[in-house]
Every structure is written in C-alpha cells, then in structure tokens.
C-alpha cells in the first residue's frame, strides 16, 4: 500500500554523517516547496522511541531473534503511525535508517551472516512488507569513521560499544545490500566534504522525484 509520496532512507555505519545529512536533505527539500517528514529508526513515534531506549540502552542481553523482532516492532509502530500517513498525504519521508540497518547490524554484525539468522530476518522483513523507494548509502571506511566518532564523544549505545570486527561486518553487510539492489540503493562517498555529500543526496532524490512525478 504505497502512498502518493516518496520514501527515502539513509543508511551506513556510524560516523558517516547520516543524521546531519538527513537533516540537511530535509531542509533543502522543504526550501524547494516539498512537505517533508524527517524521522529516524529505531524510533520516530512515542512507542518506537520507548523500544529504542530498550534496544540501545537496556541493561539486559536479548536473544538474536528477540532483538530482530524488537527492531521490527519499533518499525511497525513507526510505519503505521508516522511513515504511511505521511506518504498518504503525499509527503517525502526522509528516514535515518530502516530495514537495511537490521540486515547489516543484526544479520551481519550480531548474526555473523549465519544462514538461519538471515532467513529469520528476511521472513520478518517480508511480514512488515514495506520497502523504501530510494536508499542513500553513505560509505566511509571504518578507520575514518572511528576518527570522527572519537572527536564527537558522547554516550555509547549497545552497538557503538561493539568491537571493531563487529563494525567491519556491519560495513560488509551494507556493501552486500548495495551490490544486490543497485536500482534502489545509491552509494555515496561520505569521505567527501559535507557540501558535496549534501549535493549528491539532493540530486539523487530529485532524479527519483522526476521518475515518480511527485
Ligand atoms: P543512531 O540513531 O545513532 O544511528 O543509532 C541507532 C543504532 O541502532 C545504530 O547503532 C544502529 C542500530 N540499529 C540496529 O542495530 N538495527 C536497526 O534495525 C536499526 C534501525 C538501527
């Protein structure tokens, strides 16, 4: 049940500048006269933000199945109460992370791309049954991402605190996604200046809008 709007997701590892670029993209699109919902996952609605807190800062470990389903539960609330209504109104939804993050973090990072984990994950994804029109994949090697994260500081969540090997697997997961689905996923070199990255994102959305006629 896709609405009339356009559903754009930003994906990538930590430190690639996704959240800043999502905000800049939303502002640039609004300046062009579009109605934009800027949102994020896990989160984006009161219910999903509660689940985010549990997922990122909860004190107990979750089984891998439970962790995947918690991300899917947050996503379902977010879809029903924010994303789908905005698309129905004809808005552009700019979402910081979505299904691809579950694939990369839970499938590759936590699950180490084990076939039973990927099978479970794909089944849950099919159940949720909603995909982005366009995904902007911000790519940055882990060494550069780590430098940026060290400079930023702040509170470390369940995933940020994982070992380097975990983050390398996450990047491998994102790379696999971009290779498997080039029609949906546009790779962006996030090592470029924020201005160049921002221009590339805007141009990719405009190209997709032209196709969609939004
Ligand atoms: P962020 O808002 O700073 O990107 O933090 C969200 C964290 O949650 C980030 O480490 C990636 C992780 N995450 C998953 O592990 N699975 C998911 O499905 C999503 C949406 C995020």
PDB file of C-alpha atoms in Angstrom, residues 7-104:
ATOM      1  CA  UNK A   7      10.056   7.156   0.877  1.00  0.00           C
ATOM      2  CA  UNK A   8      13.795   7.859   1.131  1.00  0.00           C
ATOM      3  CA  UNK A   9      16.101   6.136   3.620  1.00  0.00           C
ATOM      4  CA  UNK A  10      19.690   6.962   4.617  1.00  0.00           C
ATOM      5  CA  UNK A  11      21.903   4.068   5.602  1.00  0.00           C
ATOM      6  CA  UNK A  12      25.503   3.384   6.592  1.00  0.00           C
ATOM      7  CA  UNK A  13      27.755   2.671   9.550  1.00  0.00           C
ATOM      8  CA  UNK A  14      28.297   5.008  12.495  1.00  0.00           C
ATOM      9  CA  UNK A  15      30.203   8.233  11.923  1.00  0.00           C
ATOM     10  CA  UNK A  16      29.372   8.576   8.226  1.00  0.00           C
ATOM     11  CA  UNK A  17      27.367  11.768   8.824  1.00  0.00           C
ATOM     12  CA  UNK A  18      23.939  10.259   8.156  1.00  0.00           C
ATOM     13  CA  UNK A  19      21.941  12.168  10.740  1.00  0.00           C
ATOM     14  CA  UNK A  20      23.392  15.557   9.774  1.00  0.00           C
ATOM     15  CA  UNK A  21      22.876  14.816   6.097  1.00  0.00           C
ATOM     16  CA  UNK A  22      19.303  13.646   6.683  1.00  0.00           C
ATOM     17  CA  UNK A  23      18.538  16.981   8.353  1.00  0.00           C
ATOM     18  CA  UNK A  24      20.222  18.987   5.587  1.00  0.00           C
ATOM     19  CA  UNK A  25      18.392  16.982   2.924  1.00  0.00           C
ATOM     20  CA  UNK A  26      15.031  17.605   4.594  1.00  0.00           C
ATOM     21  CA  UNK A  27      15.792  21.335   4.812  1.00  0.00           C
ATOM     22  CA  UNK A  28      16.856  21.512   1.149  1.00  0.00           C
ATOM     23  CA  UNK A  29      13.703  19.710   0.012  1.00  0.00           C
ATOM     24  CA  UNK A  30      11.493  21.962   2.163  1.00  0.00           C
ATOM     25  CA  UNK A  31      13.208  25.002   0.630  1.00  0.00           C
ATOM     26  CA  UNK A  32      12.062  23.670  -2.744  1.00  0.00           C
ATOM     27  CA  UNK A  33       8.470  23.610  -1.509  1.00  0.00           C
ATOM     28  CA  UNK A  34       8.085  19.929  -0.593  1.00  0.00           C
ATOM     29  CA  UNK A  35       6.392  18.729   2.574  1.00  0.00           C
ATOM     30  CA  UNK A  36       8.909  16.519   4.345  1.00  0.00           C
ATOM     31  CA  UNK A  37       8.751  14.186   7.326  1.00  0.00           C
ATOM     32  CA  UNK A  38      12.252  13.828   8.815  1.00  0.00           C
ATOM     33  CA  UNK A  39      12.424  10.791  11.049  1.00  0.00           C
ATOM     34  CA  UNK A  40      14.711   8.025  12.329  1.00  0.00           C
ATOM     35  CA  UNK A  41      14.936   4.391  13.406  1.00  0.00           C
ATOM     36  CA  UNK A  42      14.754   2.823  15.800  1.00  0.00           C
ATOM     37  CA  UNK A  43      12.237   5.459  16.881  1.00  0.00           C
ATOM     38  CA  UNK A  44      10.192   8.134  15.184  1.00  0.00           C
ATOM     39  CA  UNK A  45       6.998   7.653  17.250  1.00  0.00           C
ATOM     40  CA  UNK A  46       6.496   7.658  21.041  1.00  0.00           C
ATOM     41  CA  UNK A  47       6.097   3.861  21.105  1.00  0.00           C
ATOM     42  CA  UNK A  48       9.094   3.202  18.881  1.00  0.00           C
ATOM     43  CA  UNK A  49      11.243   5.653  20.885  1.00  0.00           C
ATOM     44  CA  UNK A  50      10.476   3.600  24.024  1.00  0.00           C
ATOM     45  CA  UNK A  51      11.618   0.473  22.202  1.00  0.00           C
ATOM     46  CA  UNK A  52      14.729   2.378  21.013  1.00  0.00           C
ATOM     47  CA  UNK A  53      15.667   3.033  24.615  1.00  0.00           C
ATOM     48  CA  UNK A  54      15.400  -0.646  25.445  1.00  0.00           C
ATOM     49  CA  UNK A  55      17.361  -1.667  22.359  1.00  0.00           C
ATOM     50  CA  UNK A  56      20.183   0.848  22.672  1.00  0.00           C
ATOM     51  CA  UNK A  57      20.459   1.346  26.428  1.00  0.00           C
ATOM     52  CA  UNK A  58      18.656  -1.656  28.007  1.00  0.00           C
ATOM     53  CA  UNK A  59      20.794  -3.412  30.596  1.00  0.00           C
ATOM     54  CA  UNK A  60      19.929  -6.993  29.618  1.00  0.00           C
ATOM     55  CA  UNK A  61      21.019  -9.015  26.608  1.00  0.00           C
ATOM     56  CA  UNK A  62      18.366 -10.112  24.150  1.00  0.00           C
ATOM     57  CA  UNK A  63      18.353 -13.300  22.116  1.00  0.00           C
ATOM     58  CA  UNK A  64      19.086 -12.624  18.452  1.00  0.00           C
ATOM     59  CA  UNK A  65      15.509 -13.482  17.474  1.00  0.00           C
ATOM     60  CA  UNK A  66      14.087 -11.146  20.114  1.00  0.00           C
ATOM     61  CA  UNK A  67      16.443  -8.361  19.040  1.00  0.00           C
ATOM     62  CA  UNK A  68      15.354  -8.632  15.404  1.00  0.00           C
ATOM     63  CA  UNK A  69      11.685  -8.672  16.372  1.00  0.00           C
ATOM     64  CA  UNK A  70      12.119  -5.649  18.655  1.00  0.00           C
ATOM     65  CA  UNK A  71      13.555  -3.665  15.746  1.00  0.00           C
ATOM     66  CA  UNK A  72      10.659  -4.893  13.609  1.00  0.00           C
ATOM     67  CA  UNK A  73       8.142  -3.958  16.329  1.00  0.00           C
ATOM     68  CA  UNK A  74       9.547  -0.427  16.535  1.00  0.00           C
ATOM     69  CA  UNK A  75       9.474  -0.260  12.735  1.00  0.00           C
ATOM     70  CA  UNK A  76       5.871  -1.420  12.584  1.00  0.00           C
ATOM     71  CA  UNK A  77       4.717   1.284  15.000  1.00  0.00           C
ATOM     72  CA  UNK A  78       6.742   3.864  13.097  1.00  0.00           C
ATOM     73  CA  UNK A  79       5.254   2.753   9.780  1.00  0.00           C
ATOM     74  CA  UNK A  80       1.658   2.692  10.993  1.00  0.00           C
ATOM     75  CA  UNK A  81       1.745   5.923  12.987  1.00  0.00           C
ATOM     76  CA  UNK A  82       4.164   8.148  11.051  1.00  0.00           C
ATOM     77  CA  UNK A  83       5.582   6.926   7.736  1.00  0.00           C
ATOM     78  CA  UNK A  84       2.487   5.567   5.994  1.00  0.00           C
ATOM     79  CA  UNK A  85       0.230   8.512   6.999  1.00  0.00           C
ATOM     80  CA  UNK A  86       2.873  10.978   5.696  1.00  0.00           C
ATOM     81  CA  UNK A  87       3.162   9.095   2.395  1.00  0.00           C
ATOM     82  CA  UNK A  88      -0.623   9.067   2.098  1.00  0.00           C
ATOM     83  CA  UNK A  89      -0.552  12.860   2.449  1.00  0.00           C
ATOM     84  CA  UNK A  90       1.908  12.951  -0.452  1.00  0.00           C
ATOM     85  CA  UNK A  91       4.941  13.938   1.625  1.00  0.00           C
ATOM     86  CA  UNK A  92       8.569  12.979   1.161  1.00  0.00           C
ATOM     87  CA  UNK A  93       9.706  10.854   4.092  1.00  0.00           C
ATOM     88  CA  UNK A  94      13.424  11.112   4.903  1.00  0.00           C
ATOM     89  CA  UNK A  95      14.253   8.317   7.329  1.00  0.00           C
ATOM     90  CA  UNK A  96      17.599   7.883   9.089  1.00  0.00           C
ATOM     91  CA  UNK A  97      17.999   4.038   8.953  1.00  0.00           C
ATOM     92  CA  UNK A  98      15.418   1.326   8.118  1.00  0.00           C
ATOM     93  CA  UNK A  99      15.415  -2.393   7.145  1.00  0.00           C
ATOM     94  CA  UNK A 100      18.957  -2.294   5.750  1.00  0.00           C
ATOM     95  CA  UNK A 101      20.289  -1.435   9.213  1.00  0.00           C
ATOM     96  CA  UNK A 102      18.633  -4.561  10.627  1.00  0.00           C
ATOM     97  CA  UNK A 103      20.227  -6.629   7.872  1.00  0.00           C
ATOM     98  CA  UNK A 104      23.676  -5.079   8.462  1.00  0.00           C
TER      99      UNK A 104
END
